[in-house]
C-alpha positions as a printed NumPy array, in Angstrom:
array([[ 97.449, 166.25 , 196.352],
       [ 95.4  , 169.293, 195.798],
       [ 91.859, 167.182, 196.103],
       [ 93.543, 165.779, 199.485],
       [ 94.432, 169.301, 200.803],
       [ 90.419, 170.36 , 199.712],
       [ 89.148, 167.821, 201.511],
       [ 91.025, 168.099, 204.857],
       [ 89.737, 171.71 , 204.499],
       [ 85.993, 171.186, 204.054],
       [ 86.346, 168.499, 206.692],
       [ 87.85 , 171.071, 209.196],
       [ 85.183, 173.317, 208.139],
       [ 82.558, 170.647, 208.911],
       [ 81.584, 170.41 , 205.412],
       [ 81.8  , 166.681, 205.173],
       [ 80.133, 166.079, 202.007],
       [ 81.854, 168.401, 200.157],
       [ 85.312, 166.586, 202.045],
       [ 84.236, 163.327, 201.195],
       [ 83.616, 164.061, 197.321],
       [ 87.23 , 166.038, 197.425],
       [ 88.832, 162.53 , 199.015],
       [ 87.068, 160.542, 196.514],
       [ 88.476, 162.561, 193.388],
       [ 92.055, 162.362, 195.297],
       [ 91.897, 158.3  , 195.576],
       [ 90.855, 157.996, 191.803],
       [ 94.075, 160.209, 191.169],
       [ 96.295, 158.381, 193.391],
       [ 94.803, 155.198, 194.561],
       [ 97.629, 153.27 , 196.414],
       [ 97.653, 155.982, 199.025],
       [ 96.166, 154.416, 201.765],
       [ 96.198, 157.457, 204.07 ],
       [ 93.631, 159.393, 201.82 ],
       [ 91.471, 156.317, 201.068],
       [ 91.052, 155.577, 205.347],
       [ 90.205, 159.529, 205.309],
       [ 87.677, 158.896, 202.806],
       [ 86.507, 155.777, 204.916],
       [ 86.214, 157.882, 208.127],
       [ 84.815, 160.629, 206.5  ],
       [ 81.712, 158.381, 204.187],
       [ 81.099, 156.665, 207.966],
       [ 80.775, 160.097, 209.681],
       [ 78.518, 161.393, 207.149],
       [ 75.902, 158.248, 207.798],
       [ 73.127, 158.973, 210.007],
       [ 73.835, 156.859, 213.39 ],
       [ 72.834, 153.341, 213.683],
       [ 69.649, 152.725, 216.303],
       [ 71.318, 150.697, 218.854],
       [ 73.339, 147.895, 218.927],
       [ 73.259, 144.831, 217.088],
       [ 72.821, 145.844, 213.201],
       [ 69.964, 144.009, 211.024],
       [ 70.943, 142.415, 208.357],
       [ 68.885, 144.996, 205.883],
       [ 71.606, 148.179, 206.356],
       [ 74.286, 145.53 , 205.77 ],
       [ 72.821, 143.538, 202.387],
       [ 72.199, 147.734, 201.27 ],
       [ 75.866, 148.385, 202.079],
       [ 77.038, 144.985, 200.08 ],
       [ 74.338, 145.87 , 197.567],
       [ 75.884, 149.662, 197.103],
       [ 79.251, 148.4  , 197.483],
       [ 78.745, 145.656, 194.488],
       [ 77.085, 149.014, 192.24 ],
       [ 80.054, 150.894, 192.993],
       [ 82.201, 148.169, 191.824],
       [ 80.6  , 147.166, 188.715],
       [ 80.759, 150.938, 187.43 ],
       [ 84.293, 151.827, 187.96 ],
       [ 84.143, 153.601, 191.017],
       [ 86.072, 151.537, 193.305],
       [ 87.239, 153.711, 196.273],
       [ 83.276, 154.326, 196.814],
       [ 83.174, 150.811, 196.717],
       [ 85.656, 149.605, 199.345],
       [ 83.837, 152.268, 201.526],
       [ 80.949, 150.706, 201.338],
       [ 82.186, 146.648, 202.102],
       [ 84.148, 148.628, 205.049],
       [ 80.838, 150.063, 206.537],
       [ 79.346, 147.044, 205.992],
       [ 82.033, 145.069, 207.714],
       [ 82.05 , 147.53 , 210.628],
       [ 78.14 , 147.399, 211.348],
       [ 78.042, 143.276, 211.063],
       [ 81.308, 143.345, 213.645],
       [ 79.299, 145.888, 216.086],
       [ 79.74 , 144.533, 219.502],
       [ 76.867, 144.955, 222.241],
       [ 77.715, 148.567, 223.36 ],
       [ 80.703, 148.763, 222.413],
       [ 82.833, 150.652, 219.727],
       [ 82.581, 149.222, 216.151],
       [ 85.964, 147.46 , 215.711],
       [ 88.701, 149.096, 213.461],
       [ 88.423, 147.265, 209.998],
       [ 89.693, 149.713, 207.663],
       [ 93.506, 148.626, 206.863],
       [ 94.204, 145.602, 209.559],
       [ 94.112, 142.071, 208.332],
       [ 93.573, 140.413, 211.669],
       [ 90.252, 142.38 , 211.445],
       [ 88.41 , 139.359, 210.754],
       [ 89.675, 137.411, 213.574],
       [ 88.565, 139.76 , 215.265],
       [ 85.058, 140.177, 214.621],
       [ 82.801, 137.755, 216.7  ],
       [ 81.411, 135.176, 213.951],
       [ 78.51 , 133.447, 216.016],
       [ 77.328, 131.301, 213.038],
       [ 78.129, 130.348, 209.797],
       [ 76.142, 132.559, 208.029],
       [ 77.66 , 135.668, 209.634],
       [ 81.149, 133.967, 208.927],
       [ 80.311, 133.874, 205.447],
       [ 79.3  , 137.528, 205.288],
       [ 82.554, 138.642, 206.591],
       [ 84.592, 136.449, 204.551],
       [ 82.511, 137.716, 201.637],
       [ 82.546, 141.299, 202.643],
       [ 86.166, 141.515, 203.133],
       [ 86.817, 139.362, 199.711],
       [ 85.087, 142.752, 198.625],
       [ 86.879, 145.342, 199.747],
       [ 90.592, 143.577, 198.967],
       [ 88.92 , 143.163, 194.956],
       [ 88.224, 147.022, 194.925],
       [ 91.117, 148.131, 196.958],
       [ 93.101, 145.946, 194.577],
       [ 91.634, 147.922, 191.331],
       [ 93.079, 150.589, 193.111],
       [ 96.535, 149.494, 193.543],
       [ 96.264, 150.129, 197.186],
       [ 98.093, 146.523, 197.58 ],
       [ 98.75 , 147.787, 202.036],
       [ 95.58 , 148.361, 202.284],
       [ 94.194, 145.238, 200.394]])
């Protein structure tokens, strides 16, 4: 609880880094909250640099996946469902408008705009992900 409290201070003080790595040490203590693990979320998607423009390539996307499956493979599995989340969000971007909520619904999917089979894959894959890490975290709501 202490890392939690830490981080909703640096984050008030605009510190987000220094937020985000308090968050981080706060999931790995308690991983089934959910609450702290969509802070950490908000917080690792607020600390990227803005996207240019609508309609993500596929490069920022395979990088997330890519940083997601490294995060996975050594342990560090809150980092990981970050990173399939951010991934998921920038290959459900909509022209113009707001990325769609994908942190903790499960309807998320339905409600991303597949197109093709390929992109239906990725989110299928992508959200096969993030339920695998959030699962190593006992965050079973969330998963």
């Amino acid at each position: 609880k202490p890392h939690a409290r830490l981080g909703a201070a640096h984050a008030a003080a605009g510190r987000t880094d220094a937020a985000v790595e308090a968050y981080r040490r706060a999931v790995e203590l308690e991983p089934q909250n959910s609450l702290w693990l969509g802070e950490l979320s908000r917080l690792q998607r607020k600390s990227e640099p803005p996207s240019s423009g609508a309609g993500a390539t596929t490069e920022p996307i395979e990088q997330l996946k890519a940083e997601g499956n490294h995060a996975y493979a050594g342990g560090h599995y809150a980092a990981a469902a970050g990173r399939y989340t951010r991934a998921l969000e920038a290959l459900c971007e909509t022209d113009g408008d707001a990325v769609l909520p994908v942190i903790t619904q499960r309807a998320a999917a339905s409600r991303c705009s597949f197109g093709s089979a390929e992109r239906s894959r990725a989110v299928a894959v992508l959200l096969s992900n993030r339920c695998a890490a959030l699962l190593r975290l006992l965050a079973y709501r969330a998963a």
